[in-house]
Amino acid sequence: MELSSILKPEAVKVFGTLSSKKRLFQDLAEIAASVYGLNASDAVDALQERESLGPTGVGHGVALPHARLEGLDTVVGVFLRLEKPLDFDSVDRQPVDLVFALFAPKDSGVHHLKALALVSRTLRDATICGKLRANSDPAALHAVLTEAPASQAA
């Protein structure tokens, strides 16, 4: 599995300021709806439901919100770089500026976990995160993300 199979270039965005985690989830869902045809309302509900189990802010300014949805055939992703970090109740209490949301089929099982592990490994790399934070061009951000796994292969 590679990030390029999960993340379409048009699902990578840069946002200035978001007022809340709820607003972030709405924006992620709207992008997923426009790029992948998901139901935005169902996507917001699923993200909020998953977040209620425990925060998906994994630390170092990174959040990996994820949800399972009916009607999806494959795992898809949305990436946002926030110019103004957002309080996210992360494990390290640091605000979040890199958000990679995953949406998986309701019965995806191991594929969802593999995708989550891949995204997590990629965004644990300080060099990759540095490149993402230094860039405001969505095409460049997509390139950094989708080229990352190849450079980590070993």
PDB file of C-alpha atoms in Angstrom:
ATOM      1  CA  MET A   1       0.000   0.000   0.000  1.00  0.00           C
ATOM      2  CA  GLU A   2       1.264   3.461  -0.899  1.00  0.00           C
ATOM      3  CA  LEU A   3      -0.026   6.896   0.064  1.00  0.00           C
ATOM      4  CA  SER A   4      -0.524   7.736  -3.607  1.00  0.00           C
ATOM      5  CA  SER A   5      -3.265   5.073  -3.734  1.00  0.00           C
ATOM      6  CA  ILE A   6      -5.071   6.664  -0.763  1.00  0.00           C
ATOM      7  CA  LEU A   7      -4.556  10.395  -1.300  1.00  0.00           C
ATOM      8  CA  LYS A   8      -5.636  12.253  -4.445  1.00  0.00           C
ATOM      9  CA  PRO A   9      -3.817  15.533  -5.200  1.00  0.00           C
ATOM     10  CA  GLU A  10      -7.080  17.482  -4.976  1.00  0.00           C
ATOM     11  CA  ALA A  11      -7.590  16.176  -1.406  1.00  0.00           C
ATOM     12  CA  VAL A  12      -4.534  18.127  -0.167  1.00  0.00           C
ATOM     13  CA  LYS A  13      -5.262  21.643   1.095  1.00  0.00           C
ATOM     14  CA  VAL A  14      -3.719  24.473   3.098  1.00  0.00           C
ATOM     15  CA  PHE A  15      -6.009  26.323   5.509  1.00  0.00           C
ATOM     16  CA  GLY A  16      -5.267  29.509   7.407  1.00  0.00           C
ATOM     17  CA  THR A  17      -7.243  29.442  10.622  1.00  0.00           C
ATOM     18  CA  LEU A  18      -9.894  27.071  11.903  1.00  0.00           C
ATOM     19  CA  SER A  19     -11.980  27.908  14.941  1.00  0.00           C
ATOM     20  CA  SER A  20     -12.471  24.428  16.383  1.00  0.00           C
ATOM     21  CA  LYS A  21     -12.007  20.690  16.004  1.00  0.00           C
ATOM     22  CA  LYS A  22     -15.671  20.488  14.932  1.00  0.00           C
ATOM     23  CA  ARG A  23     -15.002  22.995  12.123  1.00  0.00           C
ATOM     24  CA  LEU A  24     -11.934  20.980  11.116  1.00  0.00           C
ATOM     25  CA  PHE A  25     -14.030  17.807  10.871  1.00  0.00           C
ATOM     26  CA  GLN A  26     -16.619  19.657   8.764  1.00  0.00           C
ATOM     27  CA  ASP A  27     -13.930  20.895   6.379  1.00  0.00           C
ATOM     28  CA  LEU A  28     -12.336  17.428   6.137  1.00  0.00           C
ATOM     29  CA  ALA A  29     -15.745  15.922   5.385  1.00  0.00           C
ATOM     30  CA  GLU A  30     -16.555  18.558   2.743  1.00  0.00           C
ATOM     31  CA  ILE A  31     -13.245  17.905   0.976  1.00  0.00           C
ATOM     32  CA  ALA A  32     -13.852  14.139   1.145  1.00  0.00           C
ATOM     33  CA  ALA A  33     -17.345  14.675  -0.253  1.00  0.00           C
ATOM     34  CA  SER A  34     -16.139  16.763  -3.186  1.00  0.00           C
ATOM     35  CA  VAL A  35     -13.105  14.596  -4.023  1.00  0.00           C
ATOM     36  CA  TYR A  36     -14.355  11.087  -3.248  1.00  0.00           C
ATOM     37  CA  GLY A  37     -18.153  11.450  -3.279  1.00  0.00           C
ATOM     38  CA  LEU A  38     -18.662  10.708   0.420  1.00  0.00           C
ATOM     39  CA  ASN A  39     -21.696  11.938   2.305  1.00  0.00           C
ATOM     40  CA  ALA A  40     -20.292  14.917   4.230  1.00  0.00           C
ATOM     41  CA  SER A  41     -22.772  14.674   7.100  1.00  0.00           C
ATOM     42  CA  ASP A  42     -22.064  10.961   7.622  1.00  0.00           C
ATOM     43  CA  ALA A  43     -18.313  11.652   7.467  1.00  0.00           C
ATOM     44  CA  VAL A  44     -18.514  14.381  10.147  1.00  0.00           C
ATOM     45  CA  ASP A  45     -20.612  12.133  12.384  1.00  0.00           C
ATOM     46  CA  ALA A  46     -18.189   9.221  11.960  1.00  0.00           C
ATOM     47  CA  LEU A  47     -15.137  11.413  12.708  1.00  0.00           C
ATOM     48  CA  GLN A  48     -16.778  12.837  15.827  1.00  0.00           C
ATOM     49  CA  GLU A  49     -17.881   9.390  16.972  1.00  0.00           C
ATOM     50  CA  ARG A  50     -14.333   8.038  16.623  1.00  0.00           C
ATOM     51  CA  GLU A  51     -12.863  11.101  18.350  1.00  0.00           C
ATOM     52  CA  SER A  52     -15.205  10.567  21.320  1.00  0.00           C
ATOM     53  CA  LEU A  53     -13.374   7.274  21.979  1.00  0.00           C
ATOM     54  CA  GLY A  54     -10.104   9.172  22.438  1.00  0.00           C
ATOM     55  CA  PRO A  55      -8.223  12.000  20.744  1.00  0.00           C
ATOM     56  CA  THR A  56      -6.514  11.258  17.441  1.00  0.00           C
ATOM     57  CA  GLY A  57      -3.897  13.953  17.973  1.00  0.00           C
ATOM     58  CA  VAL A  58      -0.792  11.765  18.102  1.00  0.00           C
ATOM     59  CA  GLY A  59       1.683  14.438  19.158  1.00  0.00           C
ATOM     60  CA  HIS A  60       4.315  16.687  17.566  1.00  0.00           C
ATOM     61  CA  GLY A  61       1.598  18.766  15.849  1.00  0.00           C
ATOM     62  CA  VAL A  62       0.096  15.784  14.006  1.00  0.00           C
ATOM     63  CA  ALA A  63      -3.504  14.521  14.049  1.00  0.00           C
ATOM     64  CA  LEU A  64      -4.788  11.380  12.345  1.00  0.00           C
ATOM     65  CA  PRO A  65      -8.576  11.501  12.566  1.00  0.00           C
ATOM     66  CA  HIS A  66     -10.175   8.453  10.974  1.00  0.00           C
ATOM     67  CA  ALA A  67     -13.564   6.879  10.494  1.00  0.00           C
ATOM     68  CA  ARG A  68     -15.307   3.930   8.894  1.00  0.00           C
ATOM     69  CA  LEU A  69     -18.245   4.639   6.597  1.00  0.00           C
ATOM     70  CA  GLU A  70     -20.912   2.720   4.719  1.00  0.00           C
ATOM     71  CA  GLY A  71     -20.764   2.966   0.937  1.00  0.00           C
ATOM     72  CA  LEU A  72     -16.992   3.265   0.535  1.00  0.00           C
ATOM     73  CA  ASP A  73     -15.093   0.754  -1.595  1.00  0.00           C
ATOM     74  CA  THR A  74     -11.566   1.652  -0.546  1.00  0.00           C
ATOM     75  CA  VAL A  75      -9.599   3.648   2.019  1.00  0.00           C
ATOM     76  CA  VAL A  76      -9.250   7.333   1.057  1.00  0.00           C
ATOM     77  CA  GLY A  77      -7.486  10.266   2.671  1.00  0.00           C
ATOM     78  CA  VAL A  78      -7.570  14.032   3.061  1.00  0.00           C
ATOM     79  CA  PHE A  79      -4.531  16.044   4.144  1.00  0.00           C
ATOM     80  CA  LEU A  80      -4.630  19.567   5.595  1.00  0.00           C
ATOM     81  CA  ARG A  81      -1.764  21.801   6.616  1.00  0.00           C
ATOM     82  CA  LEU A  82      -2.960  24.494   8.986  1.00  0.00           C
ATOM     83  CA  GLU A  83      -1.104  27.798   8.936  1.00  0.00           C
ATOM     84  CA  LYS A  84      -2.320  28.520  12.478  1.00  0.00           C
ATOM     85  CA  PRO A  85      -2.112  25.426  14.704  1.00  0.00           C
ATOM     86  CA  LEU A  86      -5.369  24.264  16.292  1.00  0.00           C
ATOM     87  CA  ASP A  87      -5.876  23.013  19.848  1.00  0.00           C
ATOM     88  CA  PHE A  88      -6.755  19.352  19.360  1.00  0.00           C
ATOM     89  CA  ASP A  89      -6.485  17.706  22.808  1.00  0.00           C
ATOM     90  CA  SER A  90      -3.421  15.842  21.542  1.00  0.00           C
ATOM     91  CA  VAL A  91      -1.563  13.367  23.709  1.00  0.00           C
ATOM     92  CA  ASP A  92       1.294  15.846  24.186  1.00  0.00           C
ATOM     93  CA  ARG A  93      -1.075  18.836  24.620  1.00  0.00           C
ATOM     94  CA  GLN A  94       0.541  20.585  21.616  1.00  0.00           C
ATOM     95  CA  PRO A  95      -1.651  22.218  18.953  1.00  0.00           C
ATOM     96  CA  VAL A  96      -1.987  20.494  15.591  1.00  0.00           C
ATOM     97  CA  ASP A  97      -0.942  21.852  12.192  1.00  0.00           C
ATOM     98  CA  LEU A  98      -0.675  18.638  10.126  1.00  0.00           C
ATOM     99  CA  VAL A  99      -3.906  16.649   9.742  1.00  0.00           C
ATOM    100  CA  PHE A 100      -4.249  13.453   7.726  1.00  0.00           C
ATOM    101  CA  ALA A 101      -7.797  12.088   7.834  1.00  0.00           C
ATOM    102  CA  LEU A 102      -8.614   8.576   6.685  1.00  0.00           C
ATOM    103  CA  PHE A 103     -12.018   7.284   5.650  1.00  0.00           C
ATOM    104  CA  ALA A 104     -12.387   3.526   5.321  1.00  0.00           C
ATOM    105  CA  PRO A 105     -15.166   1.129   4.340  1.00  0.00           C
ATOM    106  CA  LYS A 106     -17.219  -0.030   7.331  1.00  0.00           C
ATOM    107  CA  ASP A 107     -15.881  -3.591   6.972  1.00  0.00           C
ATOM    108  CA  SER A 108     -12.336  -2.739   5.822  1.00  0.00           C
ATOM    109  CA  GLY A 109     -10.627  -4.509   8.716  1.00  0.00           C
ATOM    110  CA  VAL A 110      -6.915  -4.874   8.097  1.00  0.00           C
ATOM    111  CA  HIS A 111      -6.790  -2.431   5.124  1.00  0.00           C
ATOM    112  CA  HIS A 112      -7.874   0.427   7.385  1.00  0.00           C
ATOM    113  CA  LEU A 113      -5.215  -0.498   9.962  1.00  0.00           C
ATOM    114  CA  LYS A 114      -2.495  -0.807   7.304  1.00  0.00           C
ATOM    115  CA  ALA A 115      -3.404   2.623   5.911  1.00  0.00           C
ATOM    116  CA  LEU A 116      -3.389   4.140   9.396  1.00  0.00           C
ATOM    117  CA  ALA A 117       0.012   2.570  10.132  1.00  0.00           C
ATOM    118  CA  LEU A 118       1.422   3.874   6.840  1.00  0.00           C
ATOM    119  CA  VAL A 119       0.212   7.428   7.488  1.00  0.00           C
ATOM    120  CA  SER A 120       1.438   7.275  11.078  1.00  0.00           C
ATOM    121  CA  ARG A 121       4.914   6.068  10.027  1.00  0.00           C
ATOM    122  CA  THR A 122       5.127   8.771   7.381  1.00  0.00           C
ATOM    123  CA  LEU A 123       4.136  11.589   9.736  1.00  0.00           C
ATOM    124  CA  ARG A 124       6.453  10.383  12.512  1.00  0.00           C
ATOM    125  CA  ASP A 125       9.368  11.280  10.241  1.00  0.00           C
ATOM    126  CA  ALA A 126      10.628  14.688  11.398  1.00  0.00           C
ATOM    127  CA  THR A 127      12.193  15.410   7.979  1.00  0.00           C
ATOM    128  CA  ILE A 128       8.900  14.841   6.172  1.00  0.00           C
ATOM    129  CA  CYS A 129       6.995  16.963   8.700  1.00  0.00           C
ATOM    130  CA  GLY A 130       9.574  19.725   8.286  1.00  0.00           C
ATOM    131  CA  LYS A 131       9.072  19.694   4.507  1.00  0.00           C
ATOM    132  CA  LEU A 132       5.293  19.766   4.956  1.00  0.00           C
ATOM    133  CA  ARG A 133       5.485  22.714   7.345  1.00  0.00           C
ATOM    134  CA  ALA A 134       7.834  24.611   5.013  1.00  0.00           C
ATOM    135  CA  ASN A 135       5.453  24.351   2.059  1.00  0.00           C
ATOM    136  CA  SER A 136       2.180  26.095   1.210  1.00  0.00           C
ATOM    137  CA  ASP A 137       1.638  24.610  -2.251  1.00  0.00           C
ATOM    138  CA  PRO A 138      -0.847  21.701  -2.190  1.00  0.00           C
ATOM    139  CA  ALA A 139       0.872  20.021  -5.162  1.00  0.00           C
ATOM    140  CA  ALA A 140       4.228  20.130  -3.365  1.00  0.00           C
ATOM    141  CA  LEU A 141       2.619  18.806  -0.169  1.00  0.00           C
ATOM    142  CA  HIS A 142       1.102  15.910  -2.121  1.00  0.00           C
ATOM    143  CA  ALA A 143       4.498  15.163  -3.655  1.00  0.00           C
ATOM    144  CA  VAL A 144       6.218  15.154  -0.251  1.00  0.00           C
ATOM    145  CA  LEU A 145       3.585  12.792   1.161  1.00  0.00           C
ATOM    146  CA  THR A 146       3.405  10.386  -1.767  1.00  0.00           C
ATOM    147  CA  GLU A 147       7.154  10.185  -2.303  1.00  0.00           C
ATOM    148  CA  ALA A 148       7.808   9.635   1.400  1.00  0.00           C
ATOM    149  CA  PRO A 149       7.152   5.870   1.616  1.00  0.00           C
ATOM    150  CA  ALA A 150       9.542   5.113  -1.260  1.00  0.00           C
ATOM    151  CA  SER A 151      12.343   6.922   0.551  1.00  0.00           C
ATOM    152  CA  GLN A 152      11.593   4.923   3.708  1.00  0.00           C
ATOM    153  CA  ALA A 153      11.564   1.524   2.069  1.00  0.00           C
ATOM    154  CA  ALA A 154      14.025  -0.703   3.874  1.00  0.00           C
TER     155      ALA A 154
END
